[in-house]
XYZ file of C-alpha atoms in Angstrom:
369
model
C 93.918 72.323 64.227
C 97.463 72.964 62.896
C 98.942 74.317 66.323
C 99.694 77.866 65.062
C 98.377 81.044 66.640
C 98.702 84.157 64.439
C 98.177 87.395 66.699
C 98.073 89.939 64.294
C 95.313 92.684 64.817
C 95.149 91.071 68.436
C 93.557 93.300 70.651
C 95.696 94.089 73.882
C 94.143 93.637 77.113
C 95.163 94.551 80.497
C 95.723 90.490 81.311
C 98.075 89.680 79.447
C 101.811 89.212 80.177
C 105.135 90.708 79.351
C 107.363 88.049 77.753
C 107.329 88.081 73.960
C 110.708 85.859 73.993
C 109.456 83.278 75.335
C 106.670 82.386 73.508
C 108.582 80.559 70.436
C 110.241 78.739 73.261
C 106.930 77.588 75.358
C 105.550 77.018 71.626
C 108.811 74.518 71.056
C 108.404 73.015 74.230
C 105.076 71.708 73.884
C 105.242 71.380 69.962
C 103.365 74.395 68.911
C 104.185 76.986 66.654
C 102.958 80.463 68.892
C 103.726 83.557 67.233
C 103.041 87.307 67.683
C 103.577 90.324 66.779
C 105.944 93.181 68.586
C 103.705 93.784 70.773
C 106.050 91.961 73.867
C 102.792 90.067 75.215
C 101.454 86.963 75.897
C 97.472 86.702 75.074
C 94.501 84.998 76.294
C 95.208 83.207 72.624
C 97.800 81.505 74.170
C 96.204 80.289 77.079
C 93.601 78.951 74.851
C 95.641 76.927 72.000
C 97.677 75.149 75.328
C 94.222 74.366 76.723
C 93.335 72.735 73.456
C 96.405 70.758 73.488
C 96.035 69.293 76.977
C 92.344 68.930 77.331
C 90.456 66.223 76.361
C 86.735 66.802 75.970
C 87.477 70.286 77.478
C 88.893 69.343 80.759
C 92.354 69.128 81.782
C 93.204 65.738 83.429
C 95.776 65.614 86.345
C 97.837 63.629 83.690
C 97.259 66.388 81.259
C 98.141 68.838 83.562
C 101.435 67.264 84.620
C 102.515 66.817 81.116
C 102.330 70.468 80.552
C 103.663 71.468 84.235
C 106.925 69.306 83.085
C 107.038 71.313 79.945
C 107.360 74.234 81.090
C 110.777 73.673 83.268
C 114.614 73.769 82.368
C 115.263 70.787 84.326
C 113.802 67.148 84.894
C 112.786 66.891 88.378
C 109.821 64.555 88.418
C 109.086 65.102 92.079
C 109.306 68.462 92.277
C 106.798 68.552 88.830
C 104.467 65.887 90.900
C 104.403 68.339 93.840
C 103.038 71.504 92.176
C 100.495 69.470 89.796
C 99.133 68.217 93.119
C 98.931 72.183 94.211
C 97.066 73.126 91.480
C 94.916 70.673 90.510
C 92.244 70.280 92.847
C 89.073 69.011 90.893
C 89.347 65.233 91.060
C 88.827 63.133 88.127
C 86.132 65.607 86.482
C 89.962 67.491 85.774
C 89.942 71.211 85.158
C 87.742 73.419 83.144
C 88.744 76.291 81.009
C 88.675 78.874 83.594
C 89.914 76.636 86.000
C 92.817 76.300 83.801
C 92.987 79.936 82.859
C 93.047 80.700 86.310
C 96.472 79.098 86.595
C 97.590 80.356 83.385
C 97.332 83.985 84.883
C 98.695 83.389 88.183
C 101.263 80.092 87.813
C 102.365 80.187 84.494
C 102.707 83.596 83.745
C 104.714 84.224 87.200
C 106.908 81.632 86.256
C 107.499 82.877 82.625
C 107.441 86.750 83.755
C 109.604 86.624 87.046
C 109.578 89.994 88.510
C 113.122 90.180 90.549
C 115.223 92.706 93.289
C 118.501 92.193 93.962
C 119.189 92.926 97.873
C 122.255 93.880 98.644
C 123.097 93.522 102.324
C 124.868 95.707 104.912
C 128.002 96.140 102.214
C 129.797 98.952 105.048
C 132.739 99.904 105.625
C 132.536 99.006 109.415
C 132.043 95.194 107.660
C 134.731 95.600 105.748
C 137.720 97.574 107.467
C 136.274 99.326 110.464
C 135.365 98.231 113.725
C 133.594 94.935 113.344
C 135.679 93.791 109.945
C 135.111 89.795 108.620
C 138.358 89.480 108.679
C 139.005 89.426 112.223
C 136.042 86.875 112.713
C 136.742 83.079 113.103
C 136.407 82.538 108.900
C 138.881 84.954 108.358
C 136.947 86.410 104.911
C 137.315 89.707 103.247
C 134.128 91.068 102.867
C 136.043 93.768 100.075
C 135.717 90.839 97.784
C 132.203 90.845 97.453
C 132.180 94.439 96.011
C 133.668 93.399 92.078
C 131.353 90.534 92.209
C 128.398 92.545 92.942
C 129.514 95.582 90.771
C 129.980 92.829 87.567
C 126.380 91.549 88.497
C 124.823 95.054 88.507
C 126.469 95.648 85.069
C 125.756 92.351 83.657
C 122.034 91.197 84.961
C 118.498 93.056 84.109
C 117.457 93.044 87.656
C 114.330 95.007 87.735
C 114.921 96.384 91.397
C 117.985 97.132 93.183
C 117.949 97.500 97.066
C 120.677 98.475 99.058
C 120.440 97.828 102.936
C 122.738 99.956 106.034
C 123.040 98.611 109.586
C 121.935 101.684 110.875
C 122.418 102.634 114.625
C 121.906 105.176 116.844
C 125.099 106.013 118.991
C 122.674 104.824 121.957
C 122.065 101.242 120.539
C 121.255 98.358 122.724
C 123.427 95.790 120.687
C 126.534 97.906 121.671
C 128.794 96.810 124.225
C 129.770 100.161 125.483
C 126.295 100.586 125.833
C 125.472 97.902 128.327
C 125.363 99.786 131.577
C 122.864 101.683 129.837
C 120.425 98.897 129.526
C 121.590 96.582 132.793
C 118.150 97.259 134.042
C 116.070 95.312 131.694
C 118.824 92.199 131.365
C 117.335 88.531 132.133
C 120.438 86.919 131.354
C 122.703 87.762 133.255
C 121.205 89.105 136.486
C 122.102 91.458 139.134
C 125.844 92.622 138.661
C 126.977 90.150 136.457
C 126.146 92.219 133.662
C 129.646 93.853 134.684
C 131.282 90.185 132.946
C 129.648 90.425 130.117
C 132.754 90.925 127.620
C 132.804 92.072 123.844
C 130.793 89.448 121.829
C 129.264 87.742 125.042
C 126.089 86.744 124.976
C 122.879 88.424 127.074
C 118.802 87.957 127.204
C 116.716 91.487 127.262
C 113.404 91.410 128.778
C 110.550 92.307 126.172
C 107.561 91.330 124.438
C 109.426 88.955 123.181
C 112.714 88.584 125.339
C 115.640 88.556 123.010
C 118.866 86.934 123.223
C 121.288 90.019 121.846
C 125.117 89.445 121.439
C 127.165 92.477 122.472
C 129.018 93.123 119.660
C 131.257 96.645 119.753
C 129.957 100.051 118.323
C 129.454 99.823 114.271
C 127.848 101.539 111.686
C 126.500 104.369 113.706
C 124.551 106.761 111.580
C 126.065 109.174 109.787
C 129.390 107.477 110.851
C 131.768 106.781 108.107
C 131.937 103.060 108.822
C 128.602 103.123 108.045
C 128.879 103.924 104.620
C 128.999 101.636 101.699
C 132.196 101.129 100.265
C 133.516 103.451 98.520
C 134.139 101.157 95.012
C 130.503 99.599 95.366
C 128.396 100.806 92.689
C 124.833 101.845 93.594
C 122.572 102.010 90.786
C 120.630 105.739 90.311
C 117.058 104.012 90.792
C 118.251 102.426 93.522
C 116.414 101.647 97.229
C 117.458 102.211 100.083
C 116.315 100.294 103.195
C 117.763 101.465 106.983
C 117.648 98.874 109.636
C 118.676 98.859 113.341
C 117.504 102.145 114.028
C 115.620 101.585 117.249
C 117.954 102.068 120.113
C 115.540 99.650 121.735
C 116.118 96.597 119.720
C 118.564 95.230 116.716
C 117.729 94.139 113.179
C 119.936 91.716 111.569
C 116.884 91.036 108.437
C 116.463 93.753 106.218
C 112.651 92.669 106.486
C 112.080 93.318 110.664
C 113.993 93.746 113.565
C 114.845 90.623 115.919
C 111.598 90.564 117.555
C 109.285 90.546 114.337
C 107.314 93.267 116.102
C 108.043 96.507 113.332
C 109.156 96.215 109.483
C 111.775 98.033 108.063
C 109.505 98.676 104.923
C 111.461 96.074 102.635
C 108.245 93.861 102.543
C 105.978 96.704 101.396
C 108.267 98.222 98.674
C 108.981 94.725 97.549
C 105.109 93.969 97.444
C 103.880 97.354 95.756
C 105.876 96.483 93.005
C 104.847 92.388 92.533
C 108.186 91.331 92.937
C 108.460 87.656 92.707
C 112.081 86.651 92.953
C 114.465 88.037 95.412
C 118.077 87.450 95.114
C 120.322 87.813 97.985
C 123.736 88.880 98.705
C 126.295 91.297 101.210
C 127.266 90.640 104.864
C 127.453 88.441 106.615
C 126.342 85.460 105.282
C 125.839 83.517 108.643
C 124.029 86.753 110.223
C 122.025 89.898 108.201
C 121.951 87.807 104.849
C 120.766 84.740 106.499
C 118.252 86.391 108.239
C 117.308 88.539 105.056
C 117.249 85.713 102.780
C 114.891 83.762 105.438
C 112.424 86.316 105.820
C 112.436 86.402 101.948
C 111.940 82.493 102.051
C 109.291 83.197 104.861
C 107.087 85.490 102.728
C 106.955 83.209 100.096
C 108.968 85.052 97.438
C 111.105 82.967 95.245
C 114.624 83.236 96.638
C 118.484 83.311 95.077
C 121.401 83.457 97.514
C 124.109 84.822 95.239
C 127.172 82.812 97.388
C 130.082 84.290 95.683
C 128.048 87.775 96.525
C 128.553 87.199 100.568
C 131.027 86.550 102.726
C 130.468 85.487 106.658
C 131.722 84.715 110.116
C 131.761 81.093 110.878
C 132.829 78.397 108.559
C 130.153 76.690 110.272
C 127.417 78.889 110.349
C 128.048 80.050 106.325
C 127.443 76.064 106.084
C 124.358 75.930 107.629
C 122.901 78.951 106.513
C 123.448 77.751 102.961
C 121.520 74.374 104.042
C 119.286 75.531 105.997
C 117.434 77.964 102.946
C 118.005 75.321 100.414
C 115.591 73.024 102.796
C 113.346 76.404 102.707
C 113.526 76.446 98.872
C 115.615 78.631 98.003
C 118.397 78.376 95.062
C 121.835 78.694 95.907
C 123.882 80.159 92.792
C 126.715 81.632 91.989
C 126.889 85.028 90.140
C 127.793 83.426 86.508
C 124.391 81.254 86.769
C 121.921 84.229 87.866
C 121.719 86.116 84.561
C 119.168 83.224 82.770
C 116.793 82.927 85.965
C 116.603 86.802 86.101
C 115.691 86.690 82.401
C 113.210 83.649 82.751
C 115.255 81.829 79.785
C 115.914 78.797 82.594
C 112.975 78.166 85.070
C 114.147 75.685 87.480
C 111.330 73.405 88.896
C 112.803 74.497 92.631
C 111.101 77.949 92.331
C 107.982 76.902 90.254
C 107.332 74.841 93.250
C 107.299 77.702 95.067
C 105.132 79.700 92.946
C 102.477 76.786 92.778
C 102.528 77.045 96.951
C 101.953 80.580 96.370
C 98.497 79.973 94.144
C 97.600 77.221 95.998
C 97.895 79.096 99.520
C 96.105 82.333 97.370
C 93.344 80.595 95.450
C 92.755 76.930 97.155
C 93.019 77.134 100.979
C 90.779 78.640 102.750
C-alpha cells in the first residue's frame, strides 16, 4: 500500500467530520499522504488507511495505539500521551479491532481535531468596573476597564464558534446585599440573634437552606435594569451573541454562570452549551478570584475542555487570582494568554492537556459503566 487516499467521487456521509485543513497535517504527522477533495470532511477513508498503519494483523496494540495517540499532539508530553492510551484502550493484549478503533476515531480523534468552542465572557459591568463594587477599590487594586480591548481584539481576531456574554443580575431585593440584611435576619445561622446588626459591608454570614450557604454581604450592584449593570459601554458584543442572566433569585446568589451557589437551579449555560456540542470553553471577565473562577470550575466540572484567557480577567486578591489560576490548572484546564488562543480555537495546535481530557470524556461515555 503506498499510503495515499484519493477521495474523489467519495460519497458524504452524515459521520464524518469538519476539518479539511487538517488532514495534510495528520497525513504528515504519521507519514501518509491523505488528500481530498473540497468537500471540508474527514471520511471513514481516513479512519481506515490510519487503522492500516497501526494495526498489525488487524488489531491495534496498546503500543500501536500510543504511537498514533503521540502523533496526533503539538507537544511531547509522554505522560500525559500514556494517560489517555490507558483510557482508551481497554482490550488487553488481543489490542483493538476495527470498530473498536473506529469507535475512537469518531468520538476521540475527531473531537480533538474538530474542537467545537464558546468564548464566555463574564460579568464585564459597569458596577465591576466604575460603579459601586469597582476592582479597583479591592485589595489587588486592578482595573477591570482593561479587560475590554483585550477581549474586543480577541472577538475580532479568533473564529470562536459561540460567544456568551454573562450579567450579575439582581433583583433590588437580593439576599447578597448588605442593605438588604434586615430583610433576611430571620433565616441567618451565622451570626445569631441580634448580631446580625454587626455584620458590616463585606462581612461574612451563613443562611439556613437546603444547603446552608456562607454569603458575603457585599453592597447593592448590578441591579436589573440598573445602569451599573450594563456592559461597558466600549465592549463589543457580537450580533449572534448569548446572553446568560445570573443572580436573579432574591433567595440565593450566583457567582458561576453555570448555577447559583447552592447547585440546586442552572442558569441555562450548561444546556445551550450542550445543544450545540461545544467542546472547549474559554473563559474570561470579572473577577478572576470570584464569578470566573467559579465559571471556569463548573466548566472544568462538566468535563468540557477549558481555556482561562488571563490577560481577559482581572480580580480581587493577589492571592486568590493565584490560586484560582492553580487550582484549574490541577483541574485541567489551560491557562493562556490572548496571543496563544487563536491556534487551539482553530485546532492547528492540540495540546496533550486537553486531549487528556477528551479521552476522560470517552472513557467515562463508552467504558465505565
Amino acid at each position: 500500500m503506498d499510503g495515499r487516499v484519493d477521495f474523489s467521487g467519495v460519497d458524504v456521509s452524515a459521520s464524518e467530520v469538519p476539518r479539511a485543513k487538517l488532514v495534510a497535517r495528520l497525513g504528515r504527522l504519521m507519514g501518509l499522504n491523505l488528500t481530498m477533495p473540497d468537500m471540508g470532511t474527514y471520511t471513514r477513508y481516513d479512519f481506515k488507511n490510519v487503522f492500516e498503519k497501526f494495526s498489525r494483523n488487524q488489531r491495534v496494540t496498546y503500543d500501536g495505539l500510543k504511537a498514533f495517540i503521540s502523533s496526533l499532539f503539538t507537544d511531547h508530553d509522554s505522560n500525559s500521551v500514556e494517560e489517555i492510551s490507558e483510557c482508551l484502550h481497554t482490550k488487553g493484549a488481543d489490542g483493538l479491532k476495527e470498530d473498536d478503533f473506529k469507535l475512537i476515531w469518531d468520538n476521540f480523534v475527531a473531537k480533538i481535531l474538530n474542537p467545537v468552542s464558546a468564548f464566555v465572557i463574564v460579568d464585564v459591568q459597569n458596577d465591576f468596573i466604575s460603579g459601586s463594587l469597582a476592582l479597583s477599590g479591592c485589595p489587588a487594586k486592578e482595573d477591570g476597564a482593561e479587560v475590554v480591548p483585550v477581549i474586543n481584539k480577541v472577538l475580532d481576531s479568533v473564529p470562536f464558534n459561540y460567544v456568551f456574554y454573562t450579567y450579575d443580575w439582581h433583583p433590588h431585593n437580593h439576599i447578597s446585599f448588605h442593605s438588604n440584611l434586615s430583610l433576611y435576619k430571620d433565616k441567618l445561622i451565622v451570626p445569631s440573634g441580634e448580631d446580625w446588626k454587626s455584620v458590616g459591608l463585606f462581612g461574612n454570614v451563613k443562611f439556613d437552606g437546603k444547603p446552608p450557604l456562607e454569603q458575603t454581604m457585599w453592597p447593592d450592584h448590578c441591579v436589573q435594569g440598573s445602569e451599573g449593570a450594563k456592559l461597558h459601554k466600549d465592549l463589543k458584543v457580537k450580533e449572534s451573541a448569548i446572553f446568560v442572566y445570573k443572580g436573579s433569585n432574591p433567595a440565593i446568589d450566583s457567582y458561576s454562570a453555570f448555577w447559583d451557589n447552592g447547585e440546586i437551579c442552572s442558569t441555562g449555560l450548561l444546556d445551550e452549551l450542550t445543544k450545540r456540542d461545544v467542546t472547549d470553553v474559554y473563559v474570561c471577565g470579572l473577577a478572576t478570584d470570584i464569578c470566573v473562577n467559579f465559571t471556569a470550575t463548573h466548566a472544568c466540572k462538566h468535563h468540557f475542555r477549558t481555556i482561562l484567557v488571563e490577560d481577559a480577567c482581572r480580580g480581587v486578591d493577589n492571592t486568590a487570582i493565584q490560586e484560582t489560576k492553580s487550582k484549574l490548572s490541577e483541574m485541567g484546564a489551560l491557562i493562556r494568554s490572548s496571543d496563544n488562543i487563536e491556534q487551539l480555537v482553530s485546532g492547528q495546535e492540540i495540546p496533550s492537556k486537553l486531549g487528556l481530557v477528551a479521552a476522560q470524556n470517552f472513557r467515562r461515555k463508552f467504558l465505565i459503566k
